[in-house]
XYZ file of C-alpha atoms in Angstrom:
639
model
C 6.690 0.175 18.234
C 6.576 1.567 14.942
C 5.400 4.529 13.078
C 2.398 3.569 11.067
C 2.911 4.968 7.689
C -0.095 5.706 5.971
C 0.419 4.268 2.577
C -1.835 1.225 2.897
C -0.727 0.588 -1.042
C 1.406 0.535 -3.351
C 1.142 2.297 -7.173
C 4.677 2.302 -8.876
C 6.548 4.807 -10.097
C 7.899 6.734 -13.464
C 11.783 7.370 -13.900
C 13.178 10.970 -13.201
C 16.401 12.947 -14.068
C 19.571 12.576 -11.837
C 19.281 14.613 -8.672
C 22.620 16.682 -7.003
C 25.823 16.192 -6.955
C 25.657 13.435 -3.978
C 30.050 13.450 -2.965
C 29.354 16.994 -1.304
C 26.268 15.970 -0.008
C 27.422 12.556 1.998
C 30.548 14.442 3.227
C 27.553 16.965 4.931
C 25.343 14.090 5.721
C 27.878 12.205 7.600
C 29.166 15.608 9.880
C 25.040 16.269 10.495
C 24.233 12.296 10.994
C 22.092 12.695 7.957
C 20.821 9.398 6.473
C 21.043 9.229 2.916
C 18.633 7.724 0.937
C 18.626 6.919 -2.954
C 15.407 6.625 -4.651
C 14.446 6.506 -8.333
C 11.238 8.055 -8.337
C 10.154 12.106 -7.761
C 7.307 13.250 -5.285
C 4.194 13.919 -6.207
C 3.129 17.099 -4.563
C 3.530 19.332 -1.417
C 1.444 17.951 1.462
C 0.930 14.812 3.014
C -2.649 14.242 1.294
C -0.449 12.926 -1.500
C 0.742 9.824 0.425
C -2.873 8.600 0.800
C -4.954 10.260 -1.657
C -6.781 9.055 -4.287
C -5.482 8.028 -7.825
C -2.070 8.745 -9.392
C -1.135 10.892 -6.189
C -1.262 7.869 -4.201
C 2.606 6.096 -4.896
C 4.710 4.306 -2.453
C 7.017 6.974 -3.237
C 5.317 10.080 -1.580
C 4.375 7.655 1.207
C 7.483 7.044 2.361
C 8.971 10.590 2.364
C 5.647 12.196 3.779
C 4.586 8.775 5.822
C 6.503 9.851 9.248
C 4.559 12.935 10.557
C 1.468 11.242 12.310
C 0.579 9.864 15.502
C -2.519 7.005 15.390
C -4.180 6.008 18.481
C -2.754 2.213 17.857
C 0.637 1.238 16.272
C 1.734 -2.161 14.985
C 4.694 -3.515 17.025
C 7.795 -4.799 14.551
C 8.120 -7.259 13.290
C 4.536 -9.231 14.704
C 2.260 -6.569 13.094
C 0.480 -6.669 16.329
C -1.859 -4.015 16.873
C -0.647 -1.864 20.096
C -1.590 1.468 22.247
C 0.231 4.499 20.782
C -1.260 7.978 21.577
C -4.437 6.094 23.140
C -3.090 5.491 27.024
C -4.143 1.589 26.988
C -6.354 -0.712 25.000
C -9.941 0.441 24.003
C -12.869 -0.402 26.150
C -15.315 -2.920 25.280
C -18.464 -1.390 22.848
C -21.830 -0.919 24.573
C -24.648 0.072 23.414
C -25.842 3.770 23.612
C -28.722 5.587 21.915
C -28.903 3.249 18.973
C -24.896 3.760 18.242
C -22.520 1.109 19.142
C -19.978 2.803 21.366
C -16.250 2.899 22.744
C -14.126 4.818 24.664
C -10.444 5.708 24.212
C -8.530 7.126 26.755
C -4.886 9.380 25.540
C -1.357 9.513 26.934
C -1.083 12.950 28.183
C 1.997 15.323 27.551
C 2.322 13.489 24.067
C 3.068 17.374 21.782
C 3.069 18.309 18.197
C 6.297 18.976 16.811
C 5.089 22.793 16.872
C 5.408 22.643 21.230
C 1.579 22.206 21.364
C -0.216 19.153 23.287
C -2.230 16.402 21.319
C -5.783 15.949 22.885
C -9.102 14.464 22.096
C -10.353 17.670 20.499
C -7.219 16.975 17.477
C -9.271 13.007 17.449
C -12.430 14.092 17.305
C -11.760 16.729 14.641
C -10.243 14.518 12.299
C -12.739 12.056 12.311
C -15.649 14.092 12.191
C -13.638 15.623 8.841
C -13.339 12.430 7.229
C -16.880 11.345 7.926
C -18.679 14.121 7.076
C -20.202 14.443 3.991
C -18.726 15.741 0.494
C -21.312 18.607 -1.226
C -19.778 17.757 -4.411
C -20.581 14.056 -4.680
C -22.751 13.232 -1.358
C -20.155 10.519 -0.329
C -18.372 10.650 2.952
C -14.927 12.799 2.205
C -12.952 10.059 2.871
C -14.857 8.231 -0.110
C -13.959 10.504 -2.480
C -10.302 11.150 -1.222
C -9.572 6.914 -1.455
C -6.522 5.488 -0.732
C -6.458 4.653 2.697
C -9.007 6.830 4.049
C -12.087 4.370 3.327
C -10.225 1.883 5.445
C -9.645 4.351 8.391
C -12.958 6.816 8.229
C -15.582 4.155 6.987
C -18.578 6.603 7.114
C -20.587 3.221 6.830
C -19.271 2.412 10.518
C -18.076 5.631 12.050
C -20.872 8.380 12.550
C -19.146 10.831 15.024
C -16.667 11.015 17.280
C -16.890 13.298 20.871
C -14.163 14.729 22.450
C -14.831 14.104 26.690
C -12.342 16.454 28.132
C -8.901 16.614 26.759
C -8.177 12.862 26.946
C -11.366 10.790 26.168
C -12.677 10.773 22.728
C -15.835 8.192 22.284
C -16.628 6.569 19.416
C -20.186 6.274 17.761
C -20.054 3.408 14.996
C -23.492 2.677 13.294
C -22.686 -0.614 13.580
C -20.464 -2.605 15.493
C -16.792 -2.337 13.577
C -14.765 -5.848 12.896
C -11.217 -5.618 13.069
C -11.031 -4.833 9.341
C -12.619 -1.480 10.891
C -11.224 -0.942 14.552
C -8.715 -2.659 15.595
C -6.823 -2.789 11.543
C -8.828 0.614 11.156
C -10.073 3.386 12.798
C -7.476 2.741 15.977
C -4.314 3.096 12.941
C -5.994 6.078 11.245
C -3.560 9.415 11.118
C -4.896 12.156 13.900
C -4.311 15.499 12.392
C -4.106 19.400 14.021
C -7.159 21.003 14.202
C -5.245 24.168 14.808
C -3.294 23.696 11.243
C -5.964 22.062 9.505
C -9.433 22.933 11.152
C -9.593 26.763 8.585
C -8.289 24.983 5.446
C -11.386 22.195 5.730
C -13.511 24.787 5.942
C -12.290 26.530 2.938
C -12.331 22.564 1.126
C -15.929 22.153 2.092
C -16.931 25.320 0.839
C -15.406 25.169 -2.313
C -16.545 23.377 -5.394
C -13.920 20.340 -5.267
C -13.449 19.469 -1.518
C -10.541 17.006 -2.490
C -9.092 18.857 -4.909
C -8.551 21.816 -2.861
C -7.349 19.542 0.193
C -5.161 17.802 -2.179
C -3.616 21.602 -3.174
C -3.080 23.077 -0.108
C 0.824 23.909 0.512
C 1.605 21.626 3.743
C 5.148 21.654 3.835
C 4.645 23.308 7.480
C 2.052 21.158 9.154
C 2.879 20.076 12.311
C 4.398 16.788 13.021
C 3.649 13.737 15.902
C 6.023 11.420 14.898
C 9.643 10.695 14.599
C 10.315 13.220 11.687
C 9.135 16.130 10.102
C 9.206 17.702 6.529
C 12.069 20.239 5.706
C 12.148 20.822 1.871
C 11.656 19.443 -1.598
C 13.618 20.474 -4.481
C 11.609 18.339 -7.467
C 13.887 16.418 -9.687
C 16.238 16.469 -7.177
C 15.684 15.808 -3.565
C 13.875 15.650 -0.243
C 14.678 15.911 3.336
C 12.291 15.215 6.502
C 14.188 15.937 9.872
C 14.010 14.596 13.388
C 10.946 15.999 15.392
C 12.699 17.851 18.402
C 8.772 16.927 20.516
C 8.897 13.423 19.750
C 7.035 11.979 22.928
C 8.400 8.450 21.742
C 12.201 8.839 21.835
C 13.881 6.816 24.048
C 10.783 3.666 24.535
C 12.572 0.379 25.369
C 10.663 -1.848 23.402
C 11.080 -6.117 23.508
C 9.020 -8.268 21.191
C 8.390 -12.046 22.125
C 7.912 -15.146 19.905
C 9.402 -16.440 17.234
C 8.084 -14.290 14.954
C 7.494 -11.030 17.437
C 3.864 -11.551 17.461
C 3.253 -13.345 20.864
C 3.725 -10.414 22.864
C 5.184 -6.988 23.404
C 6.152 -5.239 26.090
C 7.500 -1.281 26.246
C 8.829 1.360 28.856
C 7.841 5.016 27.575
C 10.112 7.542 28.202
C 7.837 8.635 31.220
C 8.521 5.244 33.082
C 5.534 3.998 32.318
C 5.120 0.107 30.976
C 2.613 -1.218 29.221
C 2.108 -4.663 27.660
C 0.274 -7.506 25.849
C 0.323 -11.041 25.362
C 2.578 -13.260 26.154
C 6.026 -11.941 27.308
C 8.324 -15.413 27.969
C 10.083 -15.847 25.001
C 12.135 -12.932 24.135
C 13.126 -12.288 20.384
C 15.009 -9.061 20.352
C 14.778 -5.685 22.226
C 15.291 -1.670 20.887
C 15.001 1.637 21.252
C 13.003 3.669 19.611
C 14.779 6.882 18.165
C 15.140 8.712 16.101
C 18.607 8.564 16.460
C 19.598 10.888 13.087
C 19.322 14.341 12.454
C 17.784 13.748 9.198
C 16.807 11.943 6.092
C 17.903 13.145 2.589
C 15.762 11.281 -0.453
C 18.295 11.736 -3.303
C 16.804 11.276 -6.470
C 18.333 9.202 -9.302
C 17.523 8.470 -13.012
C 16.816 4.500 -13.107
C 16.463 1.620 -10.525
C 20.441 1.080 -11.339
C 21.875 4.294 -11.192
C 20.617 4.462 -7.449
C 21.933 0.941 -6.252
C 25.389 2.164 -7.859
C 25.226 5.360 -5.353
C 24.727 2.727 -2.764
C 28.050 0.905 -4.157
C 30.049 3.900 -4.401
C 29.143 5.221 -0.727
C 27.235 7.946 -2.117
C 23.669 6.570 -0.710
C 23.277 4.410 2.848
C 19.998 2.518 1.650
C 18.288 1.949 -1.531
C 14.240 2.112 -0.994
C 13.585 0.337 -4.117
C 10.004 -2.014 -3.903
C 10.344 -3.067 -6.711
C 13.249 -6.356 -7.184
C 16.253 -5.865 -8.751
C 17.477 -7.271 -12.387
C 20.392 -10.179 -11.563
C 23.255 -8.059 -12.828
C 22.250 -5.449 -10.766
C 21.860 -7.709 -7.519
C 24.654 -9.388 -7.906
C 26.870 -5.988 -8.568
C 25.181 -5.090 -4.866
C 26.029 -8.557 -3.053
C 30.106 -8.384 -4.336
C 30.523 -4.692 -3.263
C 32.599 -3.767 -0.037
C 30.793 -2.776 2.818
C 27.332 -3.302 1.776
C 24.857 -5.861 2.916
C 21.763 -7.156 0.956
C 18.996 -8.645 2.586
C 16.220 -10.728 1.458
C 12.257 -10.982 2.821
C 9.037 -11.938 1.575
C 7.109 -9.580 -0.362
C 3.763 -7.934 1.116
C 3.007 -6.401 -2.113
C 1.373 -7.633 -5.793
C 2.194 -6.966 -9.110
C -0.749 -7.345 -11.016
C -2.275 -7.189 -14.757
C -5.844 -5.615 -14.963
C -8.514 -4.505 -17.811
C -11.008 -1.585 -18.119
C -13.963 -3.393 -17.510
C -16.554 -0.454 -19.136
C -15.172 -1.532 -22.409
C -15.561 -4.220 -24.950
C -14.008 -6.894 -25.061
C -12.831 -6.546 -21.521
C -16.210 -6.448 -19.947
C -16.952 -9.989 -21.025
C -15.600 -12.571 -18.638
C -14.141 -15.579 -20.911
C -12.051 -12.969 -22.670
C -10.323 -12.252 -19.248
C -9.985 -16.060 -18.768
C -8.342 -16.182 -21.847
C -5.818 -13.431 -21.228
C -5.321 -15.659 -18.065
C -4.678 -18.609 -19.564
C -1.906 -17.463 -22.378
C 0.331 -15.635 -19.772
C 2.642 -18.088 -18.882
C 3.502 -16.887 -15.725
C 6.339 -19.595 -14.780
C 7.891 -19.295 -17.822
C 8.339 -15.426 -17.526
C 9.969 -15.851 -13.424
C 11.913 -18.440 -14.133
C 13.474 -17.836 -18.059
C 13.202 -14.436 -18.355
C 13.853 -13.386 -14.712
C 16.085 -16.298 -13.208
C 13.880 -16.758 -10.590
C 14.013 -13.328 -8.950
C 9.984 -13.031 -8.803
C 7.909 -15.051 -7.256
C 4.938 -16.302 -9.441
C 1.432 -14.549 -7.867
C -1.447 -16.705 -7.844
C -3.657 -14.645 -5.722
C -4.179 -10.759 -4.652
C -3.092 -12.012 -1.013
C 0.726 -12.835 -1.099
C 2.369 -16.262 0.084
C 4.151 -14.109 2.666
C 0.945 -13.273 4.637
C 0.635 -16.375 5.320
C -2.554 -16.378 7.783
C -4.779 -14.553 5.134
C -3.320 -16.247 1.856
C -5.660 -18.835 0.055
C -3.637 -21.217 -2.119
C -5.526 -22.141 -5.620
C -7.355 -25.498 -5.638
C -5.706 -28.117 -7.884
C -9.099 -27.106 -10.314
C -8.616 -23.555 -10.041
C -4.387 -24.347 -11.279
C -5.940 -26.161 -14.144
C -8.607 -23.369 -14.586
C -5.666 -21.302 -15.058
C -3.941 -22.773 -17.323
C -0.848 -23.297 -14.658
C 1.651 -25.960 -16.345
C 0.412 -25.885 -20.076
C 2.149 -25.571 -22.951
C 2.193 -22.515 -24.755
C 0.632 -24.571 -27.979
C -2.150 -25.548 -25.256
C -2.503 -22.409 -23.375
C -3.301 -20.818 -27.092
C -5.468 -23.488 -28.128
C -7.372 -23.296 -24.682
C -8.206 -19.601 -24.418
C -9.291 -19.435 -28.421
C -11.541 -22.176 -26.978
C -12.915 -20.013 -24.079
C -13.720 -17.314 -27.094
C -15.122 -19.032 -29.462
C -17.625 -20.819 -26.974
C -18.487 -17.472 -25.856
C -19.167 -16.190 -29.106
C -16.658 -14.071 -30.400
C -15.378 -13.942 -33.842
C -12.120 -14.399 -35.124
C -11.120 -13.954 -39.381
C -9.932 -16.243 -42.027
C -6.628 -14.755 -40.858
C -7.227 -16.124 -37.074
C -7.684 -12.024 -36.078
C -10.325 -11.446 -33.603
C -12.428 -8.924 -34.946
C -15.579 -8.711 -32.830
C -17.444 -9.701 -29.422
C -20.486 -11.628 -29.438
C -22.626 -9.051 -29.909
C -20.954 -8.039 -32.849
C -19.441 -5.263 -31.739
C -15.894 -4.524 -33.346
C -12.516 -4.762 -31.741
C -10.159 -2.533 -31.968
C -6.258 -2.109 -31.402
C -5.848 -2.849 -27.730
C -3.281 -1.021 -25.490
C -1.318 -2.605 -22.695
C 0.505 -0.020 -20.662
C 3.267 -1.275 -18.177
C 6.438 0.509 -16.668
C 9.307 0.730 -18.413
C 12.474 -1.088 -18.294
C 14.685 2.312 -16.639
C 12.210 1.846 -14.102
C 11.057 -1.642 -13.448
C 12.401 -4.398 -15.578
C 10.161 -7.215 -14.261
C 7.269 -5.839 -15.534
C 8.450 -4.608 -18.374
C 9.432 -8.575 -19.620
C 6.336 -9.253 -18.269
C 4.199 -6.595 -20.033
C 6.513 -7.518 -23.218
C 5.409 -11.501 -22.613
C 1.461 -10.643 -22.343
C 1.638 -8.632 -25.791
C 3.267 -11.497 -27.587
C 0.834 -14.118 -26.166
C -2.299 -12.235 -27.283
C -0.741 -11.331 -30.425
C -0.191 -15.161 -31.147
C -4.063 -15.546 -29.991
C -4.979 -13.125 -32.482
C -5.577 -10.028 -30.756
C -4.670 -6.776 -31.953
C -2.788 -5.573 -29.197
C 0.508 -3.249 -28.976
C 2.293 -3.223 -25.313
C 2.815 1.000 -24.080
C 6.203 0.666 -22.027
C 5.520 4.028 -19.602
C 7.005 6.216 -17.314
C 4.731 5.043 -13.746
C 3.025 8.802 -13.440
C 1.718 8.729 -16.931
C 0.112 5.207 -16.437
C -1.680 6.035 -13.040
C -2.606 9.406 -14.387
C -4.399 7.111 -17.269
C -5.619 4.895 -15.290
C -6.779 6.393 -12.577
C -7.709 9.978 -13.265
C -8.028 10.260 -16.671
C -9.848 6.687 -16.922
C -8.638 6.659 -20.657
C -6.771 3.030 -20.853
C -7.117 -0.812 -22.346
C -5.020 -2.827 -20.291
C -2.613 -1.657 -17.976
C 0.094 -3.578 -15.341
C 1.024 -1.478 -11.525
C 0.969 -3.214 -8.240
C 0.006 -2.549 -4.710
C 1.970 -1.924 -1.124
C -0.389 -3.887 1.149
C -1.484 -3.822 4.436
C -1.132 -6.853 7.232
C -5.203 -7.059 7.266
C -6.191 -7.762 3.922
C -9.356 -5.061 4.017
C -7.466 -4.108 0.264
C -10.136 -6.877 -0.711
C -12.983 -4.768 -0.309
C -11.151 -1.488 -0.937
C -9.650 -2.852 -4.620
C -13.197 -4.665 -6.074
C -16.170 -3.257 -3.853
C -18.919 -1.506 -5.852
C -18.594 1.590 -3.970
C -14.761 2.185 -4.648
C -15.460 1.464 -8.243
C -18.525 4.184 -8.190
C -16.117 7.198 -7.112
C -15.657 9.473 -9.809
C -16.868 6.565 -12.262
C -13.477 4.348 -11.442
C -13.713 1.286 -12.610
C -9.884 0.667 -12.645
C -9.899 0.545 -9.010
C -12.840 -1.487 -7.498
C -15.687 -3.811 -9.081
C -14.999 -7.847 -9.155
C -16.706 -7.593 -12.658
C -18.532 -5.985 -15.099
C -21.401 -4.336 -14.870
C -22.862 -6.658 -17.896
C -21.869 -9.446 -15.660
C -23.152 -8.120 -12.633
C -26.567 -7.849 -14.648
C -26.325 -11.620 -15.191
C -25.804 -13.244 -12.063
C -25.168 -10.405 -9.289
C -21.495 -11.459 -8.723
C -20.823 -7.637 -7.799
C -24.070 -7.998 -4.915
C -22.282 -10.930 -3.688
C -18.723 -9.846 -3.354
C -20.050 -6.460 -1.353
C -22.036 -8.256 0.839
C -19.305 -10.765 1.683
C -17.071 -7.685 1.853
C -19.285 -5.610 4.541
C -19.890 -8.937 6.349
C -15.436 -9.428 6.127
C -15.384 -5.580 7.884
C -17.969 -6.272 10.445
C -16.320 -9.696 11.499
C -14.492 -9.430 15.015
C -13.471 -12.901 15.137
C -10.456 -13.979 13.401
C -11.171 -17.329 12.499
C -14.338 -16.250 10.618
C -12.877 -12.928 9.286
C -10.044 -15.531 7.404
C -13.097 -17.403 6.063
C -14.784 -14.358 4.174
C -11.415 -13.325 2.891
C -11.148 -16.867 1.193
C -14.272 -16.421 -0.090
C -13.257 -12.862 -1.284
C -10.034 -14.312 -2.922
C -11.781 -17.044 -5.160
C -14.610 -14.350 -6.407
C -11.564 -12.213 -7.967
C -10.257 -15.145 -9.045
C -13.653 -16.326 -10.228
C -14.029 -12.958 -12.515
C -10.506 -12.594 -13.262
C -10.711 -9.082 -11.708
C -6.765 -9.093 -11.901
C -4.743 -11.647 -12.702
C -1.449 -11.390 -10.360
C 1.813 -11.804 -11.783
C 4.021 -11.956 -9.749
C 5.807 -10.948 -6.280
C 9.417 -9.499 -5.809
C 11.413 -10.853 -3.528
C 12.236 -8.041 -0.976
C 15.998 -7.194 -1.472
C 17.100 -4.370 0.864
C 20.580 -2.890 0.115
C 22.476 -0.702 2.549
C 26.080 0.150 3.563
C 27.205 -1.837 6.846
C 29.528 0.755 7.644
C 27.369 3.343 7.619
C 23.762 2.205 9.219
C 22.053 -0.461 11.372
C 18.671 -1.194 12.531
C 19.765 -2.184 16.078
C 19.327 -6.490 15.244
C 16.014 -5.743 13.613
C 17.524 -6.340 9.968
C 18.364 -10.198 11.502
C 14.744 -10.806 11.975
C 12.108 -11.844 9.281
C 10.469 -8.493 7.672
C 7.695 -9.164 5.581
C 7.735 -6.826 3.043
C 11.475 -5.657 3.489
C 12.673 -2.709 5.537
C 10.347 -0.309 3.549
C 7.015 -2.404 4.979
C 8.285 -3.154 8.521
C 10.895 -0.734 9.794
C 10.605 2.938 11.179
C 13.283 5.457 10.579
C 12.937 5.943 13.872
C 14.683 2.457 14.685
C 17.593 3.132 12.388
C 21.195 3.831 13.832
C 24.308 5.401 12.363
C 27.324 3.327 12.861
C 29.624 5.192 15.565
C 32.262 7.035 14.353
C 30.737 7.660 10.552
């Protein structure tokens, strides 16, 4: 089974100087079975709030160097995504009904330790949810409100209203209402379990403090204990990191098989204790591994571009590139001719997205979104400007998901202006204005909204070509479209930091282009466009399906959050896939985002060096990075 990292999504990143000297560092890696890693993008900060926290803080790139320290109750098996017992001893019991709360019991593996010698119990559960839940002084939201990321998603104070600790391995759950599995099973059952030894006197300092998150968010955790395969070691900033092998890992050693042709019909495990548990159904075997880890360490060496890293792959300087984000074709193609290295291909679980400010004019009128939708030729970007190495986004959901992804109606293609000209495209969306009201010059400039307000220089920010290429043609494509439309718009090619610390903190921005890491259960619908992720500290860059002047009209933004509570509350699966339909055609209804594109997944990594024990041979949505634990990887014997 896997270790659930707890970077639900995915905000990409800035480029950074070169970090060390990397041909003394492999030589040491390879005597200390060290796995070397090159990345082109620094950490954020020095605890693991950073991986999940709100804002610019929250980047797949402090996710995956701070994402293998905690245990959940559940785990997802690789590569179904199943949901499956971790620290909890079996599956939950069934919810009854006690004292007006709707109630469950979870029962815990005992002898399962912290990496500090110290045994996990119920009191470590209880204390982290009761945390999360309670409520902020600051702001009068639940904490894990203000903190966003994934915490809404795993300590929805709407659902969860306490949690009890019954001896040292029973905690019972008290939901205000009955959770779906957006909630339990997707939710609170995958939610990190912290210390309450480490971190029970530094809440209590957050709480009592003016800024609750920001002092969380500034504590020094480069010590706090670890429950999973690997804990953290060092950070030198513009340089490296290193995370190594948690010598208390209850975990080491499970045989695991998965069944089915995908690994989601069943799975079936042997803990190191002897004891076996599975689920489902266990007659068609696809593969079978051992969980590890089997390294000493990981070393995250940090390199100046998206390039420069694949080259240290090349050279035998790096075993892996974790790079999200697609390669450029001379770059790929340098990878797939070099000795000893292997590149392997998946389906993206991840979108790449454009999106507007919707507190400001001309953004917070509707047909002005349609009409950015309509000029961006999407096709014509992925296949003559990027030979086909993205694959065109219609929808927030990804192709790859394939349960939860709604394809657009042949009306909605049209709607989008999918397979028009670029004379046509132009021609529609100055329709789309005009009809609405706004005003263009004798010199075909648009100059005002209908109102009559004024329009002023726009601003699209996107990442830079050093450190993602795709967008940048893509962010270069959007400018020259509205320009040709008549809007006054420049594009801001950015380093990723500066653009989510716009964005997202200081809320000072136009237009702007990231893209999200996503989660098997598409709760990301409700977390990205419900009203009360769009409240927090006045963000509307992440959350609202549409403006609050369009809200006023027709109470779209009522609709979408009570289709969105009724999508968490859902516990059958059937229905649950009908209310995320529904969610997908209200965002693309108010052209909340309009998705660009998807990468496909190319994972690079020297054959002579590592293996994931068969696991790379199998189907990985999202790539190695979505679906793979360090704790599966093996060193090649003998290197």
């Amino acid at each position: 089974m896997k270790a659930i990292r707890f970077a639900v999504l995915l905000a990409l990143g800035l480029t950074f100087l070169m970090g060390l000297n990397l041909n003394t560092s492999v030589a040491s890696a390879q005597a200390e079975k060290i796995f070397v890693t090159a990345v082109h993008e620094d950490l954020k900060g020095g605890n693991s709030w950073i991986a999940t926290n709100n804002g610019a803080n929250n980047t797949i790139w402090n996710a995956y160097v701070w994402g293998w320290q905690h245990i959940a109750l559940y785990g997802l098996t690789v590569p179904g995504f199943s949901p499956f017992p971790s620290l909890a001893a079996d599956f939950a019991g069934p919810f009854t009904e006690e004292g007006g709360f709707s109630v469950a019991t979870v029962n815990l593996l005992q002898g399962v330790k912290w990496s500090d010698g110290t045994e996990i119990t119920a009191n470590d559960v209880a204390f982290t949810f009761n945390n999360f839940v309670k409520v902020n002084p600051a702001t009068g939201n639940a904490l894990s409100i203000d903190l966003g990321g994934g915490f809404p998603s795993w300590f929805d104070a709407e659902f969860v209203d306490h949690v009890e600790a019954q001896g040292n391995y029973t905690v019972k759950f008290f939901f205000k209402q009955k959770p779906g599995l957006a909630r339990w099973e997707f939710g609170a059952l995958l939610s990190p379990i912290l210390q309450k030894a480490y971190w029970e006197p530094k809440f209590n300092q957050a709480f009592a403090s003016a800024n609750p998150v920001q002092t969380l968010s500034a504590f020094d955790g480069t010590d706090e204990p670890s429950a999973w395969g690997f804990q953290f070691e060092s950070w030198t900033p513009g340089a490296f990191a290193e995370i190594s092998a948690n010598p208390n890992f209850f975990f080491k050693g499970t045989l695991n098989r998965e069944y089915g042709e995908t690994g989601s019909d069943g799975h079936w495990e042997r803990l190191p204790t002897g004891v076996e548990r599975s689920a489902g159904d266990l007659s068609n075997q696809l593969i079978e591994y051992t969980t590890g880890p089997f390294v000493d360490g990981v070393l995250f060496n940090l390199f100046g571009s998206q390039a420069a890293a694949a080259l240290a792959v090349i050279s035998g300087d790096a075993d892996y590139h974790f790079n999200p984000l697609g390669y450029g074709l001379a770059t790929l193609q340098q990878l797939q001719a070099a000795n000893n290295v292997r590149v392997l291909s998946n389906a993206d679980n991840g979108v790449f997205y454009l999106s507007f400010n919707m507190r400001k004019v001309p953004f917070n009128y509707l047909e002005f979104r349609q009409a950015v939708r309509c000029v961006v030729d999407k096709e014509f970007v992925a296949s003559s400007l990027l030979q086909n190495l993205v694959v065109v986004a219609d929808n927030v959901v990804p192709p790859g998901n394939g349960f939860w992804y709604r394809p657009l109606t042949e009306e909605e293609q049209q709607e989008s202006c999918k397979g028009m000209s670029e004379a046509d495209r132009l021609a529609r969306a100055k329709q789309l204005l005009v009809g609405a009201g706004f005003q263009f010059n004798a010199q075909g400039i648009l100059t005002a909204d209908p109102e009559g307000n004024p329009i002023p220089q726009l601003e699209l920010l996107h990442p830079n070509a050093a450190y993602d290429n795709n967008r940048n043609i893509f962010g270069l494509h959007i400018v020259d479209r509205l320009q040709k439309l008549g809007v006054l718009v420049r594009d801001v090619p950015a380093g990723f930091n500066n653009i989510v610390t716009l964005v997202f903190d200081l809320q000072d921005f136009d237009m702007w282009q990231l893209g999200w890491s996503l989660s098997f259960y598409p709760d990301y619908l409700e977390a990205f466009f419900g009203s009360r992720n769009a409240a927090r500290q006045g963000n509307a860059a992440q959350g609202g399906v549409c403006s609050a002047r369009e809200n006023a009209i027709n109470g779209c933004q009522d609709t979408f959050d009570d289709l969105s509570f009724q999508f968490l509350a859902e516990s059958d699966v059937n229905k649950a896939r009908d209310l995320a339909f529904q969610l997908q055609k209200m965002v693309f209804d108010y052209v909340a985002y309009v998705p660009t594109h998807h990468v496909v997944v190319n994972d690079a990594f020297r054959v002579d060096r590592i293996g994931w024990q068969g696991l790379e041979d199998k189907p990985l949505l999202g790539g190695f990075s979505n679906s793979l634990s360090l704790g599966q990887l093996n060193l090649v014997a003998g290197k």
